[in-house]
Amino acid sequence: MTARRYAMAVDTRRCVGCNACVISCKTENALPSGGFRDWIVQEVHGTFPDLTMQIRSERCNHCGDTPCVAACPTGASHVADGGVVLVSKHKCTGCKACMASCPYGARWVHPDGYVDKCTFCLHRVERGQVPACQETCPTRALTFGDLADPASEVSRLVNRRPNLVLQPGAGTRPYVFFLT
Amino acid sequence: MALSRRQFIQIGAGGAGGAALATGLPTRWWGLDGDPTPDPRTDGDQVVASYCELCFWGCGVLAHVKDGRVTKITGNPAHPLSRGMLCPRGAGGTGLLYDPDRLQRPLLRRAKRGEDVFEEVSWDAALGKVAEGLEGVKQRHGPEALALFTHGSGGAWFKQFMKAWGSPNIGAPSYAQCRGPREAAFQLTFGTPLGSPEPLDLANARCITLIGSHLGENMHNTQVQELADALGAGAQLVVVDPRFSVAASKARYWLPIKPGTDIALLLSWIHVLLAEGLYDAAYLAEHATGLEELKAHVATSTPEWAGAITGLDPGLIRASARLIGAARPASLIHPGRHTVWYGDDTQRERAMAILVALLGSWGRRGGYVKQDKFPLAGYPHGGLPPPATRPKVDKPKGGRYPLASEVLASGLCDATRPGQSLYDLKAWMVYGCNLIQAMPDRPRLIEAIQQLELLVAVDVLPAEICGFADVVLPEATYLERDDDAWNGPWRQPFLAVRQMVVPPLYDSKPGWWIVKELAAKVGLSSHFPWKDAREYVQARLAVKGQSWEVLSTTGVLMGEPFPTCQEDGAELTLETESGKIELYSQELADLDFDPLPVFRPQEEAPPDHFRLLSGRAPLHTFGRTVNNRLLAEPYPENEVWLNADAAARLPGFERRPLEQGEKVVLVNQDGVRSTPVKVKLTQRIRTDCVFMVHGWGQTAAKQRYAFGRGASDALLTTRYKLDPIMGGTGMNVNFVRFERAPEVA
C-alpha cells in the first residue's frame, strides 16, 4: 500500500464563484474577520463580445515541493499526513518567511500572531469527512481525495479530464488541479 | 496574566523552560504542538435541523450549537432543496444571528417619520401602541384600511392576523416587483402560474436557455445545483444577457442583446423554429391552439429583422435557435425571476411560454414538470373570521390590470395616497420587507408613507423602512424561533420544520408570539387559540398522523413520489379555458391586449446616458444581507459595471479618464444622484448600459456596516412602466450618466 496523497480537483466548468466554499470555510475553521483560507478568482480574457472567463475556487496547493516549509525557521510549517501542508500555530512566530516564499499568496497572518492557511480540513478528513468547502459546494465543483488511490474520484477526474495547476513554472508541484 | 502566543514564543526564545512552566505546557519543544491536526472544534454538541431564511428558497439546514452558540450552519442532506449543500448566504446565517446591529427592544418613534429617532419601550407598551392605533383606524376607516406587506416564512402569522382583523390587503413586492409577469403569462398560456420553487427539471435538460436570468449569480440553491449537474452531463447553455454573466461564461452561445429588445429576439427564434420545422408538431396538434395564427404572426420576424433591432448577429440568432430546437423536448427555456423590466413583461414572458410550447417541454422530462405539496392539515380553529366586507384596494379606482392574480404592493402604496383607489389605506404593517429598496419611485413611496396614521415595522435588523415606522417590533431571527411547517411545491412532496436552535437574543420575540399578544390586545384571541407555534405545528401534523418527534430530528419528511412528466406516465394537464395550450390568447384579445406578443421599441437613452440594469450577487439577498459581516467580507459593496471602451470615451472625462475602482456618482435622467460607488471597468457588458447589484446604498444609519456603502439602483429608479396586463412595475427604464465622486478629505 502506498502512502496517501491528498489532492483536490476544482471543476472550473461547474464553479459559479458563489463563495459558498469561502463562507463555510470561515465558519468551519472559526476564522476571524479579514482572514480567508480560500477565495474565488474570476479570470477574464478577450474584448466584448469575444470573451472567456474561468472561475476558480483557490486555496493552498499543498505542493509536492514546499518552499514554505523550507523557508520556515521554526519548523512550524510542515508536511503532515497525506502531503497536507500545515502550520503549527504554537511554533509559528509570524515571521512571514513562508508567505514570502509561497508563489500563490495562500497564507495570511492570523490576528493572534501566527500564519494561517488551508489545512484541507484535515481534522474532518481524519473523521472520514470531506473538507467543509467541498461539503457545501452547491455545484459540486470541488472533489477532495487521495490521488495515490487510482480508484478515488479525485484520481478519476485528474486522470481523465483536462486540467492545469497554477504557476507550474514555480516548480512547486501543486496538488490542487483545475479541471478545464 | 495570560500570555499571547507571540509573547510566549518571544519569552521562550530567551528561557524556554521557565516560560513553558508558566503556561503549563510540556517542556519539550516538539511537545508544544499538542494537537498535531488543528481542530477548530466547531462541530456542535447539539445539531438542530431547520430550514433557512436567508432567502426565500427555504433550504434545509443543520445548525451546530456549541456552548450555547451557533458555530456553523451546514446543509441538511435529507432536504430535497439543499441536498446537503448550501449557498454562501445559507452558510452565513450566523452573521445574521450575531449581527451587532440587530434590533434589540421594541421602539416607539419620537420625531418626524423618517428621522429615525426612537425610544426603547417594553413589549406591552409597544403592542399597546399598535393596538390603540389599529383600533383608531378601524373606527374611523374600517378594518380594511390596514395593509400588510410581507416577505418570508414568519409572515404567515401576520397574514393570519389580517384575516382575523378583516382586511384583504395582504401584499408582497415579490409579485408586482418581481415574478408577477411570468405568472400571468404562463397562466394565460398553460393555465397554471409557476410559483416558487419553479417546476423546472434543469438536471435532465439537454439545452438550457436563460434570458436575462443569471443563475449562478442568482443563487437559488437547487436550481444552481441542477444547472451544474446538467452542464456536467454535457447539456448546452444559451444565455441572452447584455452582460457577460457567470452563466454566459459557461454558455455555448452568448447573445449580448441590446436591452429592451428581447421580444424581437424571441419572435425570431419562434420564426426559425417554425420555418425550419424544429418544433414538436405532434405535441402541438394534440395539445395546442393558435399555431396558424402564430405562424402568420412571425412570418416576417426573421433573424435579419431581429438582428437589426437587437444588435445581434443574425447568424448567431439562427444558430442558437437551431441548438434550442434540436434539444427538444428537453430544451428548457428558464422563465426567469425578477421579470419586471419594460412594462411589456407579460408579453415577453408570453413569448417565452410560446417557445416552451413549441419545444414541447411543458410536462416533459428536462422541461416543465409537475410538482405537488405534502398534504398538511389546517389548524383546527373554532371558527373562521368573517370575510372582509370591502374588496382588495390595490387597483386604481377605474379598475385595470385585469390579470393580476396577487395583490400589487405598488397598488397598496398608491391606495395610501388619498383618492386614488376605491378607499384609502391608513395603516401599514410591514413584515420583513424593506419597501424603501423594493419599490420604485422612492419620493412617491415616502409621500404615501407620510399619509399613514400608523406604520408598524416588524424586522430583525433596523432596515430603512423601520426608520419610517411609528412602532418597530424586533423579531427573533429564524435560528431563534419556531415557525409554521413548510410544504413548498416540489417534484416529490416534502414537509420541513423550522425550530428554535438557540433562545432569542436581547428582547426579540418570535412572530407567532407578537401576533398572539397583539391579537389579545385587540380582542381577537379566539382566532389564536394555540399556546405557541410548536403546538400549532404539532396539531397540524397530528391530523395527518405525522410525528413531531421524527420531524424535529430529521428536519424534513418526504412524501410519496409521483409521476412528474409524460416520460414517467404523467398526464399533461392544461387548465386553460380551452383545455389546450393557448399560443394565441383569445383571453388577451378579449381584453384588448395583443393576443400574440408584439415587439415595440423602448425609449432610447438621452445623450451621454446609459440604461441602468440591476441584478443579484450570490452572497446577498436583496438588501437584506448587506449588513451581514460574514457575507460582506468577500462582497463588501456593489460596483457599477461600465464597459471599459465606453469609459474611455466618456464625455467630461477626457483629461483624466476614469480608473478602475474609482468612485463615481450616478445621476439619473431626473437628476437624482446616487451615493458614491466604485466603477468596475470591464469588457463584460455592452456599451449602452450599466449594471449594479441590487441592495446597496442603504440609508439606515443603524445598520452600521451597510450604511453608505455602494449605491442604490432603487433610488435611481424614479421611473417605471406599468404592465397593463398584471400591474408589474417595469424598472429597467431609467438612464444614468457619470460624474466623478467628490473627493472627501
XYZ file of C-alpha atoms in Angstrom, chain A:
180
model
C 0.000 0.000 0.000
C 1.337 3.391 -0.943
C 1.162 6.447 1.255
C -1.865 8.686 0.898
C -1.509 11.803 -1.214
C -4.375 14.192 -0.695
C -5.391 16.441 -3.564
C -8.302 18.480 -4.761
C -9.855 18.849 -8.185
C -11.680 22.103 -8.867
C -14.071 21.882 -11.800
C -13.972 25.325 -13.380
C -16.837 24.374 -15.670
C -19.136 23.745 -12.730
C -17.930 26.516 -10.413
C -20.085 29.644 -10.445
C -17.879 31.513 -7.983
C -20.646 31.840 -5.431
C -18.295 31.891 -2.400
C -20.173 29.183 -0.505
C -16.780 27.473 -0.059
C -15.349 30.660 1.382
C -18.144 31.189 3.905
C -18.309 27.576 5.020
C -14.520 27.541 5.469
C -14.790 30.612 7.643
C -17.385 29.109 9.966
C -15.903 25.599 9.949
C -12.493 26.903 10.908
C -13.721 29.816 13.038
C -11.631 32.297 11.070
C -11.617 35.876 12.265
C -12.730 38.836 10.234
C -10.362 39.537 7.371
C -8.957 36.023 7.216
C -9.560 33.651 4.344
C -8.185 30.199 3.666
C -9.865 30.004 0.260
C -11.097 32.557 -2.235
C -12.607 32.996 -5.679
C -10.770 34.177 -8.789
C -12.549 35.200 -11.984
C -10.063 35.401 -14.826
C -11.428 37.199 -17.882
C -9.820 37.289 -21.301
C -10.806 38.983 -24.538
C -12.762 42.020 -25.546
C -16.503 42.466 -25.849
C -18.200 40.373 -27.160
C -15.455 37.757 -27.628
C -14.828 36.847 -24.034
C -13.838 33.893 -21.942
C -13.876 33.626 -18.191
C -12.505 30.979 -15.904
C -13.830 30.850 -12.358
C -11.675 29.190 -9.743
C -12.075 28.399 -6.092
C -8.475 28.696 -4.925
C -6.632 27.685 -1.754
C -3.216 26.427 -0.653
C -1.971 23.965 -3.258
C -0.440 21.596 -0.703
C 2.575 21.393 -3.014
C 4.822 18.415 -3.547
C 7.826 20.730 -3.259
C 7.193 23.078 -0.387
C 9.181 26.333 -0.386
C 7.096 27.417 2.608
C 8.336 24.505 4.683
C 11.909 25.092 3.552
C 11.656 28.769 4.432
C 10.176 28.278 7.895
C 12.839 28.918 10.553
C 10.961 27.309 13.440
C 9.598 24.185 11.830
C 6.048 25.449 12.228
C 5.288 24.919 8.548
C 5.450 21.212 7.936
C 4.129 18.437 5.771
C 1.554 16.339 7.582
C -0.383 13.205 6.757
C -1.125 12.738 3.062
C 1.135 15.590 1.988
C -1.076 18.211 3.597
C 0.909 21.330 4.427
C 0.137 22.632 7.909
C 1.309 25.398 10.194
C 1.688 24.598 13.886
C 0.453 27.808 15.371
C 2.232 27.058 18.635
C 5.578 27.131 16.886
C 4.906 29.958 14.449
C 6.452 33.327 15.265
C 4.616 35.124 12.486
C 7.895 35.966 10.724
C 6.217 35.665 7.276
C 9.159 33.929 5.603
C 6.720 31.271 4.406
C 4.415 33.926 2.977
C 7.287 35.417 1.024
C 8.203 32.026 -0.389
C 4.667 30.962 -1.385
C 4.016 31.838 -5.024
C 0.253 31.564 -4.522
C -0.427 34.045 -1.740
C -2.167 31.245 0.101
C -1.143 32.348 3.582
C -2.194 35.184 5.841
C -1.387 36.333 9.338
C -3.965 35.476 11.954
C -4.648 38.347 14.382
C -3.255 36.116 17.148
C 0.114 36.414 15.501
C 0.649 33.200 13.616
C 0.450 32.390 9.933
C -2.678 30.552 8.877
C -3.768 28.724 5.735
C -5.914 25.964 4.290
C -5.497 22.610 6.031
C -7.667 20.648 3.590
C -9.789 20.409 6.771
C -7.538 17.566 7.908
C -9.448 17.444 11.218
C -12.520 16.462 9.212
C -10.681 14.189 6.816
C -9.373 12.202 9.817
C -13.003 11.599 10.759
C -13.848 10.409 7.279
C -15.456 13.648 6.165
C -14.648 15.840 3.181
C -13.375 19.397 3.610
C -16.072 21.907 4.562
C -15.742 23.756 1.249
C -16.497 20.605 -0.693
C -19.343 19.622 1.599
C -21.281 22.812 0.968
C -20.386 23.467 -2.682
C -23.766 23.711 -4.439
C -22.315 22.979 -7.869
C -20.183 20.081 -6.631
C -17.194 21.723 -8.263
C -14.786 20.535 -5.557
C -13.531 16.983 -5.189
C -11.082 16.096 -2.465
C -9.456 12.709 -2.127
C -6.423 10.508 -2.237
C -4.560 10.832 -5.505
C -2.449 7.805 -4.590
C -5.597 5.718 -4.803
C -6.325 5.216 -8.507
C -9.923 4.323 -7.709
C -10.669 7.605 -5.953
C -12.927 10.187 -7.530
C -10.169 12.781 -7.500
C -7.827 10.401 -9.333
C -10.504 9.657 -11.876
C -11.095 13.370 -12.514
C -7.445 14.397 -12.641
C -6.524 11.472 -14.865
C -9.430 11.747 -17.283
C -10.271 15.426 -17.505
C -8.006 18.094 -18.980
C -6.643 20.136 -16.126
C -3.987 22.590 -15.105
C -2.205 23.669 -11.983
C -1.432 27.258 -11.074
C 2.016 28.605 -11.942
C 3.580 25.309 -12.961
C 6.757 27.273 -13.682
C 7.182 27.933 -9.974
C 8.161 24.296 -9.705
C 6.259 23.568 -6.524
C 4.221 20.627 -7.896
C 0.778 21.746 -6.701
C -1.846 19.222 -5.661
C -4.863 21.376 -6.445
C -5.934 20.686 -10.020
C -8.221 22.908 -12.042
C -10.356 20.922 -14.445
C -10.983 22.895 -17.616
